[in-house]
Coordinates of C-alpha atoms in Angstrom, one line a residue:
M1 CA 45.5 90.6 120.5
R2 CA 48.5 91.1 118.5
T3 CA 51.1 89.9 120.5
R4 CA 52.6 86.4 120.7
A5 CA 52.1 86.4 124.6
V6 CA 49.8 83.1 125.7
V7 CA 47.0 83.8 127.4
G8 CA 44.3 81.3 129.0
L9 CA 40.5 82.2 127.7
A10 CA 37.7 80.5 128.7
V11 CA 34.0 80.6 127.3
L12 CA 30.7 80.6 129.0
A13 CA 28.3 81.1 126.1
V14 CA 28.5 80.5 122.3
V15 CA 26.8 81.3 119.1
G16 CA 24.0 79.4 118.3
L17 CA 25.2 76.8 115.4
G18 CA 23.0 75.8 112.8
A19 CA 22.2 72.1 111.2
C20 CA 23.5 70.1 108.3
A21 CA 24.4 72.1 105.1
P22 CA 21.4 73.2 103.1
E23 CA 21.4 72.9 99.2
E24 CA 23.0 76.0 98.7
S25 CA 25.3 77.0 101.3
S26 CA 26.0 80.4 102.5
S27 CA 29.1 80.6 100.4
G28 CA 26.8 80.7 97.4
S29 CA 28.4 77.5 96.0
S30 CA 25.9 74.2 95.6
T31 CA 26.5 71.5 98.3
P32 CA 28.7 68.4 96.4
S33 CA 26.5 65.5 95.5
G34 CA 27.6 62.1 95.6
A35 CA 29.2 59.9 98.2
D36 CA 32.4 60.4 97.5
A37 CA 32.3 64.0 95.8
C38 CA 34.8 65.5 98.6
A39 CA 37.0 62.2 99.3
K40 CA 40.5 63.1 99.6
D41 CA 41.4 62.0 95.9
K42 CA 38.7 63.7 94.4
L43 CA 40.1 67.2 95.9
A44 CA 41.3 69.9 93.5
V45 CA 44.1 71.0 96.0
K46 CA 47.3 73.0 94.4
T47 CA 49.3 70.2 96.1
A48 CA 48.4 66.6 95.8
G49 CA 48.0 64.6 99.4
T50 CA 48.6 68.4 101.1
L51 CA 45.9 70.9 101.9
T52 CA 47.8 74.0 101.8
V53 CA 46.4 76.8 104.7
G54 CA 47.5 80.6 104.3
T55 CA 47.2 83.0 107.7
D56 CA 48.6 85.9 108.3
K57 CA 51.9 86.3 110.4
P58 CA 52.2 86.8 113.3
A59 CA 49.5 84.5 113.9
Y60 CA 47.6 86.0 116.9
E61 CA 45.8 84.9 120.1
P62 CA 43.5 83.6 120.5
W63 CA 43.2 82.3 116.9
F64 CA 46.2 81.0 117.2
S65 CA 48.9 79.9 120.3
G66 CA 52.5 80.6 120.0
D67 CA 52.6 82.3 116.8
D68 CA 52.6 78.8 115.5
P69 CA 49.4 77.8 113.1
S70 CA 50.8 74.4 112.9
N71 CA 50.2 73.5 116.6
G72 CA 46.6 72.7 116.4
K73 CA 46.1 75.3 119.6
G74 CA 43.9 78.1 119.4
Y75 CA 40.5 78.2 117.9
E76 CA 41.2 78.7 114.2
S77 CA 44.3 76.5 113.9
A78 CA 42.0 73.9 115.7
V79 CA 39.3 74.2 113.6
T80 CA 41.1 74.1 110.6
Y81 CA 42.4 70.8 111.5
A82 CA 39.0 69.7 112.3
V83 CA 38.1 70.4 108.7
A84 CA 41.0 69.2 107.3
K85 CA 40.4 65.8 109.2
K86 CA 36.7 65.9 107.6
L87 CA 38.3 65.9 104.5
G88 CA 40.7 62.8 105.3
F89 CA 43.8 64.7 105.6
E90 CA 46.0 64.0 109.0
Q91 CA 47.6 66.9 110.9
T92 CA 51.3 66.3 109.1
A93 CA 49.4 66.8 105.5
V94 CA 48.5 70.1 106.0
K95 CA 51.1 72.9 105.1
W96 CA 50.7 76.8 106.3
Q97 CA 51.9 79.7 104.5
T98 CA 52.0 83.2 105.1
V99 CA 49.3 85.6 103.5
Q100 CA 49.0 89.1 104.4
F101 CA 45.5 89.6 105.7
N102 CA 44.4 92.3 102.8
T103 CA 46.0 89.7 100.1
A104 CA 43.6 87.1 100.8
F105 CA 40.9 88.5 99.9
A106 CA 42.1 90.7 96.8
P107 CA 41.2 89.7 93.4
G108 CA 43.5 87.0 91.8
P109 CA 44.5 83.6 91.8
K110 CA 45.4 81.6 95.1
A111 CA 48.7 79.8 96.2
F112 CA 46.9 78.5 99.0
D113 CA 43.6 76.2 99.0
L114 CA 41.6 78.1 101.7
D115 CA 42.7 80.9 104.1
V116 CA 41.8 81.5 107.8
N117 CA 42.3 84.8 109.3
Q118 CA 39.1 86.2 110.9
V119 CA 37.8 87.6 107.5
S120 CA 34.6 88.3 107.5
I121 CA 32.1 87.1 104.9
S122 CA 30.9 90.1 102.9
E123 CA 29.2 90.2 99.8
D124 CA 31.7 92.7 98.5
R125 CA 34.6 90.5 99.2
R126 CA 32.6 87.7 97.4
K127 CA 33.4 89.3 94.0
A128 CA 36.9 88.5 94.5
V129 CA 37.1 85.3 96.2
D130 CA 34.8 82.1 97.4
F131 CA 33.6 81.7 101.3
S132 CA 32.8 78.9 103.1
S133 CA 30.2 79.0 105.3
G134 CA 30.8 80.7 108.9
Y135 CA 32.7 78.7 111.3
Y136 CA 32.2 81.4 114.1
D137 CA 29.4 84.7 114.7
V138 CA 31.3 87.7 115.7
R139 CA 30.0 91.1 117.4
Q140 CA 31.9 94.5 116.9
T141 CA 32.7 95.8 120.3
V142 CA 34.6 98.7 122.1
I143 CA 37.6 98.8 124.1
T144 CA 39.5 101.5 126.4
T145 CA 41.5 101.6 129.3
A146 CA 40.1 102.4 132.7
G147 CA 39.8 106.1 133.4
S148 CA 39.3 107.3 129.9
K149 CA 36.5 109.3 128.8
I150 CA 34.3 106.6 127.6
A151 CA 35.0 103.9 130.3
N152 CA 31.7 104.1 131.5
A153 CA 29.5 104.2 128.2
K154 CA 26.6 102.7 128.3
S155 CA 24.9 103.6 124.9
V156 CA 26.4 104.0 121.4
A157 CA 25.6 107.5 121.8
D158 CA 27.7 107.9 124.4
L159 CA 30.8 107.5 122.3
A160 CA 29.8 110.2 119.8
D161 CA 32.2 112.7 120.7
A162 CA 35.2 110.1 121.3
K163 CA 38.4 109.5 118.8
L164 CA 38.0 106.2 118.3
G165 CA 40.2 103.7 115.8
A166 CA 40.1 100.7 113.9
Q167 CA 42.4 98.5 111.7
V168 CA 42.1 99.1 108.1
G169 CA 39.9 97.3 106.1
T170 CA 38.3 95.3 108.6
T171 CA 34.7 95.3 109.6
S172 CA 35.8 96.5 112.7
Y173 CA 36.2 99.5 110.9
T174 CA 33.2 99.3 109.1
A175 CA 31.0 99.1 112.1
L176 CA 32.9 101.9 113.9
R177 CA 32.0 104.6 110.6
D178 CA 28.4 102.7 109.9
Q179 CA 27.3 101.9 113.6
V180 CA 29.0 104.5 115.9
K181 CA 29.3 107.7 113.4
P182 CA 31.6 109.5 115.7
K183 CA 31.7 113.4 115.2
Q184 CA 35.5 113.0 115.3
K185 CA 37.1 111.4 111.9
P186 CA 38.1 107.4 112.6
A187 CA 41.7 106.9 113.2
V188 CA 42.8 103.8 110.6
F189 CA 45.9 101.9 111.6
D190 CA 47.8 98.8 109.5
T191 CA 47.6 96.8 112.5
N192 CA 45.7 96.2 115.6
D193 CA 49.2 96.4 117.3
L194 CA 49.7 100.0 116.0
A195 CA 45.8 100.7 117.2
V196 CA 46.8 99.2 120.6
Q197 CA 50.2 101.6 120.9
A198 CA 47.8 104.9 120.1
L199 CA 45.8 103.7 122.7
K200 CA 48.2 103.8 125.3
N201 CA 49.6 107.0 124.2
K202 CA 46.2 108.5 124.7
Q203 CA 46.2 109.1 120.8
I204 CA 42.7 107.8 121.0
D205 CA 39.7 107.0 123.2
G206 CA 39.4 103.7 122.2
I207 CA 39.3 101.1 119.6
V208 CA 36.7 99.1 118.0
V209 CA 37.3 95.4 117.0
D210 CA 35.7 91.6 117.4
L211 CA 34.9 90.7 121.0
P212 CA 37.4 87.4 121.1
T213 CA 39.9 90.5 120.0
A214 CA 38.7 92.6 122.6
F215 CA 39.3 90.2 125.3
Y216 CA 42.8 89.4 124.2
M217 CA 43.9 93.4 124.0
T218 CA 42.3 94.1 127.7
A219 CA 43.9 91.2 129.3
A220 CA 47.3 90.9 127.7
Q221 CA 48.2 94.0 125.8
L222 CA 46.9 96.9 127.6
D223 CA 47.4 98.0 131.8
N224 CA 44.1 98.5 133.0
G225 CA 42.4 97.4 129.9
K226 CA 38.8 97.8 130.0
I227 CA 35.7 96.5 127.2
V228 CA 33.3 99.3 127.0
G229 CA 31.1 97.1 125.3
Q230 CA 29.6 95.1 122.4
L231 CA 27.8 97.1 119.7
P232 CA 24.1 96.2 118.8
A233 CA 23.9 93.0 116.8
G234 CA 22.7 94.0 113.1
G235 CA 19.9 92.1 111.1
Q236 CA 22.5 89.2 110.1
A237 CA 25.4 88.3 112.4
E238 CA 29.0 89.0 110.6
Q239 CA 30.8 85.8 110.5
F240 CA 34.1 84.4 109.9
G241 CA 34.8 82.2 106.8
F242 CA 37.4 80.3 105.2
V243 CA 38.5 82.2 102.3
L244 CA 39.0 80.1 99.1
E245 CA 40.1 81.0 95.5
K246 CA 37.1 82.8 93.1
N247 CA 35.1 79.6 92.0
S248 CA 37.2 76.8 93.6
K249 CA 36.2 73.4 93.1
L250 CA 37.0 72.9 96.9
T251 CA 33.9 75.5 98.3
G252 CA 31.2 73.4 98.5
C253 CA 33.5 70.4 100.4
I254 CA 35.0 73.0 102.6
T255 CA 31.4 74.3 103.3
Q256 CA 30.2 70.8 104.3
A257 CA 32.5 69.8 106.8
V258 CA 32.4 73.4 108.7
D259 CA 28.3 72.6 108.6
A260 CA 29.2 69.1 110.0
L261 CA 31.4 70.3 112.6
K262 CA 28.6 72.6 113.4
S263 CA 25.9 69.9 113.7
D264 CA 28.2 67.5 115.9
G265 CA 29.3 70.3 118.0
T266 CA 32.8 70.4 117.3
L267 CA 32.6 74.2 116.7
A268 CA 30.5 74.6 120.1
N269 CA 33.3 72.7 121.8
L270 CA 36.2 74.4 120.4
Q271 CA 34.6 78.0 120.8
K272 CA 34.2 76.7 124.7
Q273 CA 38.1 75.7 124.7
Y274 CA 39.5 78.8 123.1
L275 CA 37.2 81.9 122.9
T276 CA 35.0 83.7 125.5
E277 CA 31.8 85.9 125.5
S278 CA 31.7 86.9 129.0
G279 CA 32.0 90.1 130.8
A280 CA 31.3 92.5 127.9
P281 CA 27.9 94.3 128.3
E282 CA 25.4 95.4 125.2
L283 CA 25.6 99.0 124.4
S284 CA 22.3 100.5 123.8

């Protein structure tokens, strides 16, 4: 996924979407009370009249398009602008800044109002930051190249003898370590680009990544790339959420906006436009 090429992706099926925000959101912050609690002029943003949004650079497909978060193309860019609109911000009032992936959810004050960068919601990360409710339910997936030793794997057990890798600090790495449990020590990479290069060089047999990233890598970055399959879903779906400063006064309003976009079908439509979940078998 981590290149700047533009690949057209279409969706066939998307995750189930919930209803309106409950009294207590999945972020752990109460839903704002009062009709105008989330009015633009009431929001505690870093810069008056501006919604400051962080993401990493390069900004990768299919989450963004052309390495330009500000163009409104790609799933996360489009969702961010939809949230901004719910809060009363025009596209010109959304300002982007570069924030390294691991820095986004590290402890401490933030220069951004919210960060969007395929960050999975976890209880461990919530010790340092706030999360909105999830804007995307994600599955972890194993990819390889045609003809590799795992190209025809049908089960997680078939991966036991493989040399697999994942990006450091990601839930993909956690899934590799805890679900696949390979006999060989997993390879850890600073970026997905480095993992792809290692696969090309046959230093590893496969990579664990989220499903949308798997589609991009196999389509755009790898010659004869192949999706081996999705890892079995756990008891609770992994979700991507917006990251906010710990105890941010914005958390409840961002969650309220995300939940409204779930209810009115916007998230489902954007998933259809930018993501795909077809062609990836389930590993037993």
